[in-house]
Tab-separated table of C-alpha atoms in Angstrom:
chain	number	residue	atom	x	y	z
P	23	MET	CA	245.510	130.515	35.184
P	24	ALA	CA	242.555	130.417	32.890
P	25	VAL	CA	240.414	133.421	31.957
P	26	LEU	CA	236.720	132.900	32.650
P	27	GLU	CA	235.111	134.123	29.463
P	28	GLY	CA	232.766	137.061	29.916
P	29	GLN	CA	233.383	137.293	33.675
P	30	GLY	CA	236.553	139.406	33.647
P	31	ARG	CA	238.436	137.298	36.207
P	32	PHE	CA	240.978	134.496	36.432
P	33	ASP	CA	240.531	130.933	37.653
P	34	VAL	CA	243.560	129.258	39.299
P	35	LYS	CA	244.197	125.919	37.564
P	36	GLU	CA	247.327	124.760	39.438
P	37	ARG	CA	249.729	125.926	42.175
P	38	TRP	CA	253.444	125.368	42.844
P	39	MET	CA	254.715	126.222	46.304
P	40	ASN	CA	258.084	127.465	47.660
P	41	LEU	CA	259.452	128.911	44.405
P	42	ALA	CA	259.750	132.587	45.366
P	43	PRO	CA	261.321	134.876	44.528
P	44	LEU	CA	260.721	134.364	40.800
P	45	ARG	CA	263.282	136.122	38.590
P	46	ASP	CA	261.822	135.059	35.276
P	47	LEU	CA	259.373	132.578	33.812
P	48	THR	CA	258.886	131.070	30.369
P	49	VAL	CA	257.054	128.282	28.565
P	50	VAL	CA	259.060	125.967	26.290
P	51	GLU	CA	257.106	123.867	23.800
P	52	ASP	CA	258.179	120.361	22.828
P	53	GLU	CA	259.798	119.982	19.414
P	54	GLY	CA	256.898	117.784	18.304
P	55	GLY	CA	254.463	120.649	18.769
P	56	GLY	CA	251.809	118.789	20.734
P	57	LEU	CA	249.958	115.552	21.317
P	58	VAL	CA	247.724	114.253	18.558
P	59	SER	CA	244.341	112.796	19.457
P	60	THR	CA	243.637	109.527	17.661
P	61	ARG	CA	239.934	110.366	17.636
P	62	THR	CA	240.459	113.805	16.020
P	63	PRO	CA	243.923	113.717	14.393
P	64	THR	CA	243.722	117.369	13.338
P	65	HIS	CA	243.481	118.434	16.995
P	66	ARG	CA	246.772	118.760	18.874
P	67	LEU	CA	247.037	118.791	22.655
P	68	GLN	CA	250.025	120.982	23.467
P	69	GLN	CA	252.822	119.504	25.579
P	70	SER	CA	254.917	122.229	27.183
P	71	HIS	CA	257.474	122.810	29.930
P	72	LEU	CA	257.106	125.690	32.381
P	73	VAL	CA	260.611	126.859	33.353
P	74	ALA	CA	261.248	129.299	36.203
P	75	ALA	CA	264.387	131.170	37.291
P	76	SER	CA	263.864	131.342	41.039
P	77	GLY	CA	265.509	131.370	44.433
P	78	ALA	CA	267.158	133.876	46.764
P	79	SER	CA	270.830	133.102	46.084
P	80	MET	CA	273.139	135.153	43.881
P	81	THR	CA	272.936	132.708	40.978
P	82	ASN	CA	269.306	131.724	41.568
P	83	SER	CA	268.181	128.371	40.131
P	84	LEU	CA	266.508	127.130	36.974
P	85	ARG	CA	263.568	124.834	37.619
P	86	VAL	CA	261.296	122.962	35.258
P	87	ILE	CA	258.171	123.242	37.387
P	88	ARG	CA	255.773	121.746	34.863
P	89	SER	CA	257.202	119.137	32.544
P	90	GLY	CA	255.767	116.308	30.498
P	91	VAL	CA	252.090	115.661	29.895
P	92	GLY	CA	249.206	117.365	31.662
P	93	LEU	CA	245.488	116.605	31.883
P	94	ASP	CA	242.600	119.051	31.679
P	95	GLU	CA	238.991	118.283	32.550
P	96	VAL	CA	236.641	118.609	29.584
P	97	LEU	CA	233.538	116.933	31.031
P	98	ALA	CA	232.218	116.115	34.492
P	99	VAL	CA	229.428	113.632	35.235
P	100	GLU	CA	228.121	114.046	38.786
P	101	GLY	CA	226.260	111.696	41.115
P	102	ILE	CA	228.216	108.441	40.587
P	103	HIS	CA	229.624	107.076	43.858
P	104	ASP	CA	232.009	104.264	44.883
P	105	VAL	CA	233.398	103.707	41.376
P	106	THR	CA	235.793	100.736	41.131
P	107	GLY	CA	236.400	100.547	37.377
P	108	LEU	CA	235.819	102.148	33.971
P	109	PHE	CA	235.612	100.063	30.789
P	110	PRO	CA	235.233	101.792	27.390
P	111	LEU	CA	233.294	99.993	24.661
P	112	ALA	CA	234.698	101.136	21.353
P	113	SER	CA	234.820	99.521	17.920
P	114	GLY	CA	234.082	100.435	14.344
P	115	GLN	CA	230.396	99.997	15.173
P	116	SER	CA	230.314	101.596	18.628
P	117	THR	CA	232.041	104.629	20.101
P	118	GLY	CA	231.508	106.791	23.114
P	119	ARG	CA	230.075	104.094	25.432
P	120	LEU	CA	231.397	103.361	28.901
P	121	LEU	CA	230.760	100.705	31.548
P	122	ILE	CA	231.052	102.155	35.067
P	123	SER	CA	231.451	99.628	37.867
P	124	THR	CA	230.841	100.156	41.586
P	125	ASP	CA	231.244	97.729	44.483
P	126	ALA	CA	227.879	96.084	43.798
P	127	ALA	CA	226.616	97.175	40.377
P	128	THR	CA	227.545	98.281	36.859
P	129	GLY	CA	226.020	101.008	34.711
P	130	GLN	CA	226.398	102.032	31.088
P	131	ILE	CA	226.490	105.576	29.734
P	132	GLY	CA	226.801	107.010	26.261
P	133	LEU	CA	229.143	110.009	26.008
P	134	ASP	CA	228.317	111.313	22.526
P	135	PRO	CA	226.932	113.859	22.033
P	136	GLU	CA	226.279	114.200	25.795
P	137	PRO	CA	226.250	111.814	28.800
P	138	THR	CA	223.176	109.566	28.678
P	139	ALA	CA	222.280	106.503	30.761
P	140	LEU	CA	221.852	103.410	28.564
P	141	PRO	CA	220.061	100.106	29.351
P	142	LEU	CA	222.144	97.136	30.435
P	143	HIS	CA	221.561	93.395	30.769
P	144	PRO	CA	220.494	92.545	34.383
P	145	ASP	CA	223.398	90.093	34.887
P	146	VAL	CA	225.877	92.907	34.165
P	147	ALA	CA	223.944	95.658	35.934
P	148	SER	CA	223.606	93.701	39.195
P	149	SER	CA	227.290	92.871	39.682
P	150	ARG	CA	230.693	94.518	40.040
P	151	THR	CA	232.689	94.351	36.816
P	152	ILE	CA	236.204	92.938	37.288
P	153	ALA	CA	237.205	93.144	33.610
P	154	ALA	CA	235.506	93.926	30.299
P	155	SER	CA	236.834	94.272	26.770
P	156	LEU	CA	235.900	93.566	23.166
P	157	VAL	CA	237.188	90.204	21.912
P	158	ARG	CA	235.600	90.863	18.497
P	159	PRO	CA	234.186	94.095	17.036
P	160	ASP	CA	230.683	92.894	17.938
P	161	VAL	CA	231.376	90.720	21.020
P	162	LEU	CA	232.114	91.890	24.567
P	163	ALA	CA	233.789	89.687	27.187
P	164	HIS	CA	232.583	90.589	30.685
P	165	VAL	CA	233.988	89.202	33.952
P	166	ASN	CA	232.359	89.397	37.383
P	167	ALA	CA	232.877	87.341	40.562
P	168	ARG	CA	230.756	84.449	39.265
P	169	ALA	CA	231.348	84.114	35.530
P	170	VAL	CA	232.957	85.114	32.269
P	171	THR	CA	230.218	85.964	29.764
P	172	LEU	CA	230.254	86.883	26.085
P	173	TYR	CA	227.690	89.499	25.027
P	174	SER	CA	226.723	90.627	21.553
P	175	LEU	CA	227.338	94.351	21.323
P	176	THR	CA	223.751	95.478	21.020
P	177	LYS	CA	222.561	98.603	22.805
P	178	SER	CA	221.687	96.748	26.019
P	179	LEU	CA	224.076	93.764	25.525
P	180	ASN	CA	222.687	90.249	24.941
P	181	PRO	CA	224.476	87.155	26.380
P	182	VAL	CA	225.623	84.472	23.927
P	183	HIS	CA	227.851	82.169	26.039
P	184	ASP	CA	229.309	81.940	29.560
P	185	TRP	CA	231.901	80.124	31.696
P	186	ARG	CA	230.980	79.889	35.386
P	187	VAL	CA	232.893	79.032	38.550
P	188	GLY	CA	231.576	76.587	41.139
P	189	PRO	CA	229.071	77.595	43.846
P	190	ASP	CA	231.855	77.886	46.457
P	191	GLU	CA	234.329	79.647	44.148
P	192	GLU	CA	234.917	83.322	43.395
P	193	ILE	CA	236.784	85.211	40.684
P	194	VAL	CA	239.117	87.795	42.247
P	195	ALA	CA	241.100	89.132	39.259
P	196	ALA	CA	240.996	89.002	35.466
P	197	SER	CA	242.710	90.340	32.358
P	198	ILE	CA	241.675	90.334	28.682
P	199	SER	CA	243.923	90.661	25.632
P	200	ASP	CA	242.735	90.029	22.087
P	201	LYS	CA	240.707	86.784	22.309
P	202	TYR	CA	242.394	85.535	25.509
P	203	ILE	CA	240.871	85.860	28.989
P	204	LEU	CA	242.913	85.242	32.139
P	205	VAL	CA	240.846	84.567	35.281
P	206	ALA	CA	242.151	84.143	38.861
P	207	LYS	CA	239.955	82.400	41.409
P	208	LYS	CA	240.113	82.717	45.171
P	209	GLY	CA	242.469	80.036	46.450
P	210	GLY	CA	245.091	80.477	43.737
P	211	THR	CA	243.773	78.728	40.614
P	212	VAL	CA	244.173	80.688	37.379
P	213	ALA	CA	242.281	79.705	34.217
P	214	ILE	CA	243.144	80.729	30.667
P	215	LEU	CA	240.175	80.951	28.287
P	216	THR	CA	239.826	81.877	24.647
P	217	ALA	CA	236.833	83.362	22.873
P	218	SER	CA	236.370	81.310	19.719
P	219	GLY	CA	233.620	82.803	17.614
P	220	GLN	CA	230.822	83.362	20.112
P	221	ALA	CA	231.892	80.586	22.510
P	222	LEU	CA	234.398	80.281	25.363
P	223	GLU	CA	236.981	77.500	25.388
P	224	GLU	CA	239.120	76.524	28.382
P	225	LEU	CA	242.809	76.283	27.409
P	226	ALA	CA	244.786	75.674	30.601
P	227	TYR	CA	245.001	76.026	34.384
P	228	VAL	CA	247.774	77.338	36.631
P	229	ASP	CA	247.814	76.549	40.353
P	230	VAL	CA	250.188	79.026	41.999
P	231	SER	CA	249.963	77.205	45.354
P	232	CYS	CA	251.931	74.238	43.965
P	233	ARG	CA	253.921	74.756	40.798
P	234	GLU	CA	256.780	73.051	38.955
P	235	LEU	CA	260.002	75.069	39.003
P	236	THR	CA	263.193	73.604	37.484
P	237	GLY	CA	262.197	70.066	38.438
P	238	ARG	CA	261.058	70.628	42.038
P	239	THR	CA	257.751	71.441	43.703
P	240	VAL	CA	257.623	74.820	45.467
P	241	SER	CA	254.946	75.924	47.945
P	242	VAL	CA	253.959	79.602	47.809
P	243	SER	CA	251.004	81.697	48.932
P	244	SER	CA	247.918	80.576	47.073
P	245	GLU	CA	246.217	83.963	46.835
P	246	VAL	CA	246.475	86.106	43.700
P	247	SER	CA	246.525	89.907	43.942
P	248	THR	CA	246.412	90.790	40.223
P	249	VAL	CA	247.005	89.288	36.763
P	250	ALA	CA	247.830	90.345	33.204
P	251	ILE	CA	247.965	88.662	29.793
P	252	LEU	CA	249.333	89.904	26.469
P	253	SER	CA	248.615	88.608	22.981
P	254	ALA	CA	250.213	90.590	20.165
P	255	ALA	CA	251.356	90.074	16.585
P	256	ASN	CA	255.063	90.320	17.464
P	257	VAL	CA	254.794	88.039	20.523
P	258	PRO	CA	255.338	84.333	19.638
P	259	SER	CA	253.028	83.080	22.407
P	260	PRO	CA	250.752	84.979	24.813
P	261	VAL	CA	252.652	86.067	27.941
P	262	ILE	CA	251.039	85.753	31.383
P	263	ALA	CA	251.952	87.578	34.609
P	264	ILE	CA	250.458	86.590	37.976
P	265	SER	CA	251.173	88.487	41.195
P	266	THR	CA	250.626	86.985	44.645
P	267	TRP	CA	250.185	88.709	47.993
P	268	THR	CA	253.648	87.446	48.998
P	269	SER	CA	255.521	89.973	46.818
P	270	GLU	CA	256.141	87.547	43.974
P	271	ILE	CA	255.349	87.933	40.270
P	272	LEU	CA	255.144	84.711	38.222
P	273	LEU	CA	255.793	84.805	34.467
P	274	TYR	CA	254.557	82.191	32.007
P	275	SER	CA	254.323	81.585	28.280
P	276	LEU	CA	250.960	80.122	27.265
P	277	ASP	CA	252.513	77.634	24.845
P	278	HIS	CA	254.704	76.254	27.604
P	279	ILE	CA	251.896	76.093	30.190
P	280	GLN	CA	250.127	73.678	27.856
P	281	THR	CA	253.093	71.260	27.837
P	282	THR	CA	253.683	68.447	30.347
P	283	ASP	CA	256.677	70.273	31.894
P	284	PRO	CA	255.726	73.957	32.290
P	285	VAL	CA	258.354	76.527	33.242
P	286	VAL	CA	257.662	79.497	35.510
P	287	THR	CA	259.922	82.529	35.989
P	288	PRO	CA	259.487	84.110	39.443
P	289	ILE	CA	260.329	87.747	40.227
P	290	ASN	CA	260.694	88.573	43.910
P	291	GLU	CA	260.085	92.098	45.149
P	292	GLN	CA	260.039	93.793	48.548
P	293	TYR	CA	256.389	94.806	48.033
P	294	HIS	CA	253.527	93.064	46.232
P	295	ALA	CA	252.054	94.255	42.928
P	296	VAL	CA	248.520	95.690	43.017
P	297	SER	CA	248.324	96.240	39.238
P	298	LEU	CA	250.103	94.757	36.219
P	299	MET	CA	250.387	95.840	32.573
P	300	LEU	CA	251.886	93.787	29.741
P	301	ARG	CA	252.587	95.567	26.457
P	302	PRO	CA	254.709	95.168	23.324
P	303	SER	CA	258.140	96.662	23.921
P	304	THR	CA	260.074	98.947	21.590
P	305	THR	CA	263.393	98.886	23.484
P	306	PRO	CA	266.461	97.207	21.938
P	307	VAL	CA	267.154	95.111	25.078
P	308	SER	CA	263.846	93.248	24.804
P	309	SER	CA	262.499	90.782	22.263
P	310	GLY	CA	259.077	92.317	22.380
P	311	VAL	CA	257.428	92.251	25.832
P	312	GLN	CA	257.366	94.805	28.638
P	313	LEU	CA	255.832	94.309	32.091
P	314	ILE	CA	254.912	97.374	34.155
P	315	ALA	CA	253.957	96.761	37.775
P	316	GLY	CA	252.256	99.152	40.196
P	317	MET	CA	253.494	98.221	43.658
P	318	SER	CA	251.889	98.501	47.088
P	319	ASP	CA	254.482	101.101	48.192
P	320	GLY	CA	253.577	103.465	45.329
P	321	SER	CA	256.509	102.575	43.079
P	322	MET	CA	256.328	101.655	39.385
P	323	VAL	CA	258.643	98.878	38.215
P	324	VAL	CA	259.336	98.309	34.508
P	325	TYR	CA	260.651	94.892	33.429
P	326	GLU	CA	261.950	94.088	29.953
P	327	LEU	CA	261.107	90.477	29.109
P	328	GLU	CA	261.999	88.016	26.394
P	329	GLN	CA	260.654	84.598	25.509
P	330	SER	CA	263.205	81.798	25.429
P	331	ASP	CA	263.553	79.904	22.151
P	332	GLN	CA	264.963	76.891	23.952
P	333	GLY	CA	263.297	75.427	27.016
P	334	GLY	CA	260.266	77.718	26.865
P	335	GLY	CA	259.334	80.207	29.512
P	336	VAL	CA	259.886	83.953	29.869
P	337	LYS	CA	263.143	85.621	30.898
P	338	ASN	CA	263.454	88.887	32.837
P	339	VAL	CA	266.148	90.972	31.082
P	340	SER	CA	266.141	94.252	33.014
P	341	ARG	CA	264.405	96.153	35.817
P	342	LYS	CA	263.851	99.866	36.458
P	343	ALA	CA	261.931	101.343	39.415
P	344	SER	CA	260.442	104.827	39.903
P	345	SER	CA	258.418	106.312	42.755
P	346	LEU	CA	255.000	107.688	41.771
P	347	GLY	CA	253.714	108.034	45.330
P	348	SER	CA	253.647	106.360	48.725
P	349	ARG	CA	250.263	104.605	48.521
P	350	PRO	CA	249.438	101.494	46.405
P	351	LEU	CA	249.845	102.370	42.717
P	352	ILE	CA	247.003	101.501	40.349
P	353	LEU	CA	248.031	101.556	36.680
P	354	CYS	CA	245.165	102.319	34.283
P	355	PRO	CA	246.059	101.574	30.626
P	356	VAL	CA	245.521	104.392	28.120
P	357	ASP	CA	245.832	104.144	24.332
P	358	SER	CA	244.515	107.551	23.385
P	359	PHE	CA	247.299	109.880	22.315
P	360	HIS	CA	250.533	109.681	20.341
P	361	LEU	CA	253.273	112.225	19.700
P	362	GLY	CA	255.689	110.889	17.103
P	363	SER	CA	257.796	108.380	19.034
P	364	GLU	CA	256.167	109.422	22.340
P	365	ASN	CA	253.050	107.600	23.550
P	366	ILE	CA	250.881	107.988	26.625
P	367	ILE	CA	250.496	104.411	27.876
P	368	ALA	CA	248.880	104.665	31.332
P	369	ILE	CA	247.633	106.821	34.158
P	370	GLY	CA	249.134	106.017	37.561
P	371	LEU	CA	246.961	106.552	40.643
P	372	SER	CA	248.523	106.782	44.101
P	373	GLU	CA	247.884	109.714	46.476
P	374	ARG	CA	248.425	111.774	43.329
P	375	MET	CA	247.855	111.162	39.627
P	376	SER	CA	250.689	110.670	37.139
P	377	VAL	CA	250.717	110.356	33.363
P	378	VAL	CA	252.958	107.458	32.282
P	379	PHE	CA	254.365	107.789	28.771
P	380	GLU	CA	256.990	106.246	26.517
P	381	SER	CA	259.628	108.615	25.166
P	382	LYS	CA	262.499	107.541	22.906
P	383	GLY	CA	262.287	103.917	24.001
P	384	ARG	CA	262.059	104.525	27.756
P	385	ILE	CA	259.174	104.822	30.202
P	386	ASP	CA	258.780	108.154	31.996
P	387	PHE	CA	256.048	109.872	33.989
P	388	SER	CA	254.700	113.330	34.736
P	389	ALA	CA	252.823	114.220	37.937
P	390	VAL	CA	249.383	115.820	37.599
P	391	SER	CA	247.743	117.940	40.293
P	392	LYS	CA	244.599	115.823	40.545
P	393	LYS	CA	243.822	113.887	43.719
P	394	ALA	CA	241.281	111.354	44.996
P	395	SER	CA	240.987	109.565	41.626
P	396	VAL	CA	240.152	105.853	41.909
P	397	THR	CA	240.274	104.726	38.289
P	398	VAL	CA	240.921	106.110	34.803
P	399	ARG	CA	240.445	104.860	31.250
P	400	GLY	CA	241.424	106.389	27.941
P	401	ASN	CA	239.235	106.097	24.871
P	402	GLY	CA	240.757	107.557	21.732
């Protein structure tokens, strides 16, 4: 409960059912003492466990009824409907700005010191944003159904260069990491672009409808459900993950795609992936890459990957699955808070919300009593 200041009453923040009778109740704080905000390092967000001795039997039972990381609302902005994506714009020159995409339009708001609508270039404002991220401190890469466009990070955004699809083509998925932009078009063609200075350069294409696999041609569904790309200092070559609607995830190394004999590593699942995250791995069984997939059945699957020194390609080393719900799981990356060796890495959205975090080299999650969320982004 939370006390409403000056009103002399309590406000119920969260409920847990079917625990009675309660014999005792206590709160146990984590040894680390709380989460540290990267924006305000002196401010700690407490991580605690609520433990209850409950039940009607002679010995009762000990239950951890609130464990892990919780979320509290600090600000609400009303009147925005049909949101499909949130994209923070943050750099050394710009903080507290957010692109908010709906099915047919995109808006920009400033959050500091209070929510304020900001002007936006008409090409961005009149379209749904599929992906957006800074590729340089002063350059934004923006992807909609028709084009990838670089914008200088002025207050209203000014275009400097673009890469457009044909009149009968449509971009259905995209991912941005560092200077690399991965774009999937309807029909199964995936393009890899790089932002060089203030220009876009086309690096390679992948056609998932007809690919080379260990010397033979394989026909698969040509439609892409979601994509991800990772470029990091400890990763020898950018890693690419492409999911199709036929419950298959395809793994590539960019260096090997650009050769005359590319290698693809397929992962077959019972359900298809609706969201993908690639991130540097800290586990000893991996050489530096971790793939986290949100599946259509609500499960989260974590793959430890390594890049092969001989023969190219990407190898799947291990797999771990957890259930975060029963509806399609959308994974929203978060890089806001750190607690020693523990990091919040994503928010999972199914019929309920979950905080996904890394603890002592493994991925774990904590359910949060917030429903009907469609997208989340962290901005530390």
